[in-house]
Coordinates of N, CA and C in Angstrom, one line a residue:
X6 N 0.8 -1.2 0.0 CA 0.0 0.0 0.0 C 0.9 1.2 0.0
X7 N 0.1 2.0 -0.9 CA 0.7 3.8 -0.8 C 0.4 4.5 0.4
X8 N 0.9 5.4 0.6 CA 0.6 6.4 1.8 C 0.5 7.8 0.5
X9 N -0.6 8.6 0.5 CA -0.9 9.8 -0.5 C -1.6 11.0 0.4
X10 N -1.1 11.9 0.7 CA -2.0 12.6 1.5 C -2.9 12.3 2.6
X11 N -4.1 12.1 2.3 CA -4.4 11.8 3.9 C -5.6 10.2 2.9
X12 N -5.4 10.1 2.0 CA -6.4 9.0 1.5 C -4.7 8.0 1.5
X13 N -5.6 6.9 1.9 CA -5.0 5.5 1.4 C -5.2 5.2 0.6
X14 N -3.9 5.1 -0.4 CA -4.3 4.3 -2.0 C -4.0 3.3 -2.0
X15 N -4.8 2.0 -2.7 CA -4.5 0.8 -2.3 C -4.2 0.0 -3.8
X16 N -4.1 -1.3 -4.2 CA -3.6 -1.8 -5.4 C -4.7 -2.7 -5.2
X17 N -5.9 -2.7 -6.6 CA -6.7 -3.4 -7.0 C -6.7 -5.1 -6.4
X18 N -5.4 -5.6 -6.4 CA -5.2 -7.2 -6.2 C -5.9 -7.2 -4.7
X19 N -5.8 -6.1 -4.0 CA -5.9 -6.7 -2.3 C -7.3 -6.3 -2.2
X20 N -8.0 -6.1 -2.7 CA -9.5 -5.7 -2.2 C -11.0 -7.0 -2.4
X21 N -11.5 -6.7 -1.6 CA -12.2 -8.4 -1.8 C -13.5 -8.0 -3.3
X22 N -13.5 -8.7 -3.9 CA -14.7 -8.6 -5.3 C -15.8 -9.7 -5.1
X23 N -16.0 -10.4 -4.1 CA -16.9 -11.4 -3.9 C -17.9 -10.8 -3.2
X24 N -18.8 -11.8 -2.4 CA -20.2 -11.7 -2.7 C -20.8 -10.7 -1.8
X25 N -22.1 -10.4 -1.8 CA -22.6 -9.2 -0.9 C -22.4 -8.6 0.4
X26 N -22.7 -10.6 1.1 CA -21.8 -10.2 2.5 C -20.5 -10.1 3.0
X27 N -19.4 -10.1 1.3 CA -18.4 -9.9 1.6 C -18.3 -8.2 2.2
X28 N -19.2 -7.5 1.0 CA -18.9 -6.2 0.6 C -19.2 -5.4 1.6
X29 N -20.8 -6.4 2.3 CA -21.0 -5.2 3.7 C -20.7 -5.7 5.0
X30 N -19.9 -6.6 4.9 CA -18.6 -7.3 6.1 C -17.9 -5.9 5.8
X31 N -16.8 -5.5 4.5 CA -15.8 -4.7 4.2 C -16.4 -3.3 4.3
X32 N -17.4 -2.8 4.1 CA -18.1 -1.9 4.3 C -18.0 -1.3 5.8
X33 N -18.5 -2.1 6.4 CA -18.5 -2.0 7.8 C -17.4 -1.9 8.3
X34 N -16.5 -2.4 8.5 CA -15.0 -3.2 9.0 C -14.7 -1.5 8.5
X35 N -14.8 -1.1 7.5 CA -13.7 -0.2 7.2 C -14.7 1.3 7.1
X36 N -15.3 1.6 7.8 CA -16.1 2.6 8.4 C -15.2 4.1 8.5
X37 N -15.7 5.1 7.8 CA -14.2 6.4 8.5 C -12.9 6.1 7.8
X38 N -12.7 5.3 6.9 CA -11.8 5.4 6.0 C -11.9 6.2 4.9
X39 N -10.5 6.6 4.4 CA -11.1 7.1 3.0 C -9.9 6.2 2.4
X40 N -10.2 5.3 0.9 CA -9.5 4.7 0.2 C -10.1 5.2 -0.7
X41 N -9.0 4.9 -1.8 CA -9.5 5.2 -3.3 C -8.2 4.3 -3.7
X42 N -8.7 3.6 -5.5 CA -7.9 2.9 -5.8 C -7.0 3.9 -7.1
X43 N -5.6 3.0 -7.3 CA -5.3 4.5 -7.8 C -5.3 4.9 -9.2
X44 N -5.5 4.1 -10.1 CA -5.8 4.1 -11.5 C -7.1 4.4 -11.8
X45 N -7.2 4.8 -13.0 CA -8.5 4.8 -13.8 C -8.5 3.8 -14.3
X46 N -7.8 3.0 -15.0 CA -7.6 1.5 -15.8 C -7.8 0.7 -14.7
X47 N -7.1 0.6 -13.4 CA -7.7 -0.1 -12.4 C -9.1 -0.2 -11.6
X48 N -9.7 1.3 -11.9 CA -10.6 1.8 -10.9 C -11.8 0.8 -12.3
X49 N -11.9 1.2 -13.6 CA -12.3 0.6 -14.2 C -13.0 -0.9 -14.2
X50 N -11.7 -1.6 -14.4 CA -11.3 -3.1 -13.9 C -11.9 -3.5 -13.0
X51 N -11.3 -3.0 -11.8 CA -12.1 -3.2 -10.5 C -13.5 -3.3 -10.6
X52 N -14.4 -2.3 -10.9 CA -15.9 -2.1 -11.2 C -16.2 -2.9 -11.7
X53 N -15.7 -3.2 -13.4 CA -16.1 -4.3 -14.1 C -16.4 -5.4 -13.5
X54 N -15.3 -5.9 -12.8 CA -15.1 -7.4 -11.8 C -15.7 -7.9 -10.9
X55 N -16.6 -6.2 -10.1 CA -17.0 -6.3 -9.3 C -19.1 -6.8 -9.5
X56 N -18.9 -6.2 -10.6 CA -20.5 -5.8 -10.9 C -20.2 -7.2 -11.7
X57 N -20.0 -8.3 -12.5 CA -19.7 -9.3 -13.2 C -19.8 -10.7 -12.0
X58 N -19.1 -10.4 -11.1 CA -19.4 -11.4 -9.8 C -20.3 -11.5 -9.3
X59 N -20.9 -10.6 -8.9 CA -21.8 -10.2 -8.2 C -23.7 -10.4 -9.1
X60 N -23.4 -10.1 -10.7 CA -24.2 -10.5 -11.4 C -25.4 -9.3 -11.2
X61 N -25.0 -8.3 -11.3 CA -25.4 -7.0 -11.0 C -27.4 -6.8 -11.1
X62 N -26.9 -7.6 -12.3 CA -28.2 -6.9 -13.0 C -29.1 -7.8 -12.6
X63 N -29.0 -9.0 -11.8 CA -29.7 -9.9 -11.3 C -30.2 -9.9 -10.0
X64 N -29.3 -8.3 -8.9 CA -29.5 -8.1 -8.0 C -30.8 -7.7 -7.1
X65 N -31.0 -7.8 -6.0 CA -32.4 -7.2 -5.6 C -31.9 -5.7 -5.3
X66 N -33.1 -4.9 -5.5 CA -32.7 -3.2 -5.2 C -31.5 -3.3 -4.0
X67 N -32.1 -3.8 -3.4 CA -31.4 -3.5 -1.8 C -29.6 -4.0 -1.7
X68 N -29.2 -5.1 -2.5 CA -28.1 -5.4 -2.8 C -27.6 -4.3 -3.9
X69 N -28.5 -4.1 -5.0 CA -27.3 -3.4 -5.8 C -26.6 -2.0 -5.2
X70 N -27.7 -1.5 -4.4 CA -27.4 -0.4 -3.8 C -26.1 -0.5 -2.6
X71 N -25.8 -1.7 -2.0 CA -25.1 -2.3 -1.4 C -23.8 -2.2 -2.6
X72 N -23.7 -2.4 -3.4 CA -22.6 -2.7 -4.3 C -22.3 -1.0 -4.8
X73 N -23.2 -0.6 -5.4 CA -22.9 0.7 -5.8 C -22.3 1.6 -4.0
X74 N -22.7 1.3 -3.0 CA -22.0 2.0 -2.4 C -20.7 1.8 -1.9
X75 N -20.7 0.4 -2.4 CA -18.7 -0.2 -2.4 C -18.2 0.6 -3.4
X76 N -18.4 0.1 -4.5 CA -18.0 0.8 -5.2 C -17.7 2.4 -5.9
X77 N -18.5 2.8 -4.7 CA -18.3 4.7 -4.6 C -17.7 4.8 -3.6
X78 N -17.1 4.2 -2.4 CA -16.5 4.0 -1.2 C -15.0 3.6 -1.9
X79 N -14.7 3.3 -2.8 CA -13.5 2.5 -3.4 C -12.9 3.5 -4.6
X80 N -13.7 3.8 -5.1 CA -13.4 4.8 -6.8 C -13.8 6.0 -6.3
X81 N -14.3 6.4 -5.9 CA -14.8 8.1 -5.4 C -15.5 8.4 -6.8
X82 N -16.4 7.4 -7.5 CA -16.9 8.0 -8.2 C -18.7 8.1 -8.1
X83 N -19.5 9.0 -8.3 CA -20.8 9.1 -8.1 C -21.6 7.8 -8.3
X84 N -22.8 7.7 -7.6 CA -23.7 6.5 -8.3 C -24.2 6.8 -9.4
X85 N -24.8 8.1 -10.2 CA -24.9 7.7 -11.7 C -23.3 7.3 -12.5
X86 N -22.4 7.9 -12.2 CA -21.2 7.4 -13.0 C -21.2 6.2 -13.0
X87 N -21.3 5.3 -11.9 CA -21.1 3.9 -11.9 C -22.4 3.1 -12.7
X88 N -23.4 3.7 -12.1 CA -24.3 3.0 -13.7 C -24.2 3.5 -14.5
X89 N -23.4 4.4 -15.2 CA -23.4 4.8 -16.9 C -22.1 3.6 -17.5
X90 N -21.3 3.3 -16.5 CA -20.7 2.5 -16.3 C -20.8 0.8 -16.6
X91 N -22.2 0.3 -16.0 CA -22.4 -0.6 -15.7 C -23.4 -0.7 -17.1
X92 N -24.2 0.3 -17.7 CA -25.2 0.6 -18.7 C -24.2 0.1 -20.0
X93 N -23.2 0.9 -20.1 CA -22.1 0.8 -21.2 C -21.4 -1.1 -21.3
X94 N -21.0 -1.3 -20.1 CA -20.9 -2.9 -19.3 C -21.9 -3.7 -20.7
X95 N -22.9 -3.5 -19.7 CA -24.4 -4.3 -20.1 C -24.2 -4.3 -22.2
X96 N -24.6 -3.2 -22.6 CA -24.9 -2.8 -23.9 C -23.5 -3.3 -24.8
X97 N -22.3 -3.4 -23.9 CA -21.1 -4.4 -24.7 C -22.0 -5.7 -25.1
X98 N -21.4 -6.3 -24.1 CA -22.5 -7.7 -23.5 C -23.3 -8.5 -24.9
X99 N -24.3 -7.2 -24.4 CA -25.2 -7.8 -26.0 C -25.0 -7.7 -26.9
X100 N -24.0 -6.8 -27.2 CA -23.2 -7.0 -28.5 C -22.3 -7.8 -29.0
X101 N -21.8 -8.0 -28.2 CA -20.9 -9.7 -28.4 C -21.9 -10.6 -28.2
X102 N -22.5 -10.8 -27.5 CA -23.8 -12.4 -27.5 C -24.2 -12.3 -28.9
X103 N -24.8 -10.8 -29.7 CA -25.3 -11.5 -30.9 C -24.6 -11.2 -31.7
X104 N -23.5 -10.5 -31.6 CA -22.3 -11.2 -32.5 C -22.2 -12.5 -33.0
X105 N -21.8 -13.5 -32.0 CA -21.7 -14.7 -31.6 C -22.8 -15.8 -32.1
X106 N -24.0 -15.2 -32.5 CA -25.7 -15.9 -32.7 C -25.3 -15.8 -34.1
X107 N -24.9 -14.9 -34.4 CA -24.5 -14.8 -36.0 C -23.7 -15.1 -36.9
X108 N -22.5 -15.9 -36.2 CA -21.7 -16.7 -37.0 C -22.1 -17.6 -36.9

């Protein structure tokens, strides 16, 4: 880990991407922190990995909102950012599946 001003920057590898009650175990546990991860290619990644495990879009309200606040807790970035994010995610997705239908 980095030491950066008064935030802890941390490296994508160590942060947990598993399941809900991982996220609000980690949520909790790390209460009054401020982390942010330090790339944009990482911060990216991260998101992607995280919303892909977790199976986002299969979530009940009450979990995704659980995830979107990891994930704003981790990237510093807004909850619509992270679903324009997750929207862009998604609309890949179906473009490669029917890619795929059509060869």
């Amino acid at each position: 880990m980095r030491i950066h001003n008064r935030f802890m920057r941390i490296i994508m590898k160590h942060l947990p991407i598993g399941s809900i009650s991982q996220i609000d175990k980690f949520l909790k546990d790390n209460q009054g922190m401020e982390l942010e991860i330090i790339t944009v290619k990482e911060k990216y990644k991260f998101i992607k990995a995280v919303l892909l495990k977790n199976r986002y879009r299969n979530l009940s309200k009450k979990d995704k909102h659980l995830v979107l606040k990891y994930l704003k807790f981790l990237t510093g970035y807004s909850k619509g950012h992270l679903k324009k994010i997750n929207q862009e995610m998604e609309e890949r997705i179906i473009v490669l599946q029917s890619n795929k239908k059509q060869k």
